[in-house]
């Protein structure tokens, strides 16, 4: 599905990154990992989705095409 972006994120004032998928909170990234993730986000949708997938662990399950 072109343009489908299942992951969304929100950066809080305290520097946490709240990652949700289809409206449900999946994980919260804090500390140095959050800083690295924030630095990678914002370039384009596809690279943001890849970074969010890696951060949640929902990445490379073996059935990607």
Short mmCIF file of C-alpha atoms in Angstrom, two decimals:
data_model
loop_
_atom_site.label_atom_id
_atom_site.label_comp_id
_atom_site.label_asym_id
_atom_site.label_seq_id
_atom_site.Cartn_x
_atom_site.Cartn_y
_atom_site.Cartn_z
CA UNK A 1 0.00 0.00 0.00
CA UNK A 2 1.78 3.14 -1.11
CA UNK A 3 1.54 5.94 1.40
CA UNK A 4 0.40 3.69 4.24
CA UNK A 5 2.23 4.62 7.43
CA UNK A 6 1.21 2.41 10.34
CA UNK A 7 3.58 3.96 12.89
CA UNK A 8 3.14 7.42 14.37
CA UNK A 9 5.26 9.17 16.97
CA UNK A 10 5.09 12.04 19.42
CA UNK A 11 8.05 13.70 21.12
CA UNK A 12 7.31 14.94 24.64
CA UNK A 13 8.83 17.96 26.39
CA UNK A 14 10.89 15.61 28.55
CA UNK A 15 12.51 14.08 25.43
CA UNK A 16 10.60 10.80 25.33
CA UNK A 17 9.37 9.40 22.04
CA UNK A 18 5.93 7.75 22.22
CA UNK A 19 5.48 5.37 19.29
CA UNK A 20 2.02 4.15 18.33
CA UNK A 21 0.75 1.84 15.65
CA UNK A 22 -2.77 2.25 14.28
CA UNK A 23 -3.69 4.48 17.22
CA UNK A 24 -2.38 2.25 20.03
CA UNK A 25 0.73 3.02 22.07
CA UNK A 26 3.39 0.44 21.30
CA UNK A 27 6.46 1.66 23.17
CA UNK A 28 8.11 4.64 24.81
CA UNK A 29 11.77 5.34 24.01
CA UNK A 30 13.74 7.32 26.62
CA UNK A 31 17.23 8.63 27.26
CA UNK A 32 20.09 8.36 24.77
CA UNK A 33 18.10 5.99 22.54
CA UNK A 34 15.37 8.62 22.24
CA UNK A 35 17.93 11.29 21.34
CA UNK A 36 19.35 9.09 18.57
CA UNK A 37 15.85 8.30 17.28
CA UNK A 38 14.80 11.97 17.25
CA UNK A 39 17.93 12.81 15.23
CA UNK A 40 16.91 10.24 12.58
CA UNK A 41 13.26 11.31 12.32
CA UNK A 42 11.81 14.00 10.08
CA UNK A 43 13.66 13.42 6.80
CA UNK A 44 10.93 11.57 4.92
CA UNK A 45 8.07 9.18 5.61
CA UNK A 46 9.78 5.98 4.47
CA UNK A 47 12.94 6.49 6.52
CA UNK A 48 10.82 7.55 9.53
CA UNK A 49 8.80 4.34 9.28
CA UNK A 50 11.97 2.25 9.08
CA UNK A 51 13.43 3.99 12.15
CA UNK A 52 10.19 3.51 14.10
CA UNK A 53 10.05 -0.17 13.11
CA UNK A 54 13.57 -0.69 14.41
CA UNK A 55 12.79 1.16 17.64
CA UNK A 56 9.75 -1.03 18.34
CA UNK A 57 11.39 -4.29 17.32
CA UNK A 58 8.68 -4.85 14.71
CA UNK A 59 11.29 -5.26 12.01
CA UNK A 60 12.47 -8.05 9.73
CA UNK A 61 10.05 -10.82 10.57
CA UNK A 62 10.95 -12.78 7.46
CA UNK A 63 7.81 -12.14 5.47
CA UNK A 64 8.70 -8.75 3.94
CA UNK A 65 8.81 -8.51 0.18
#
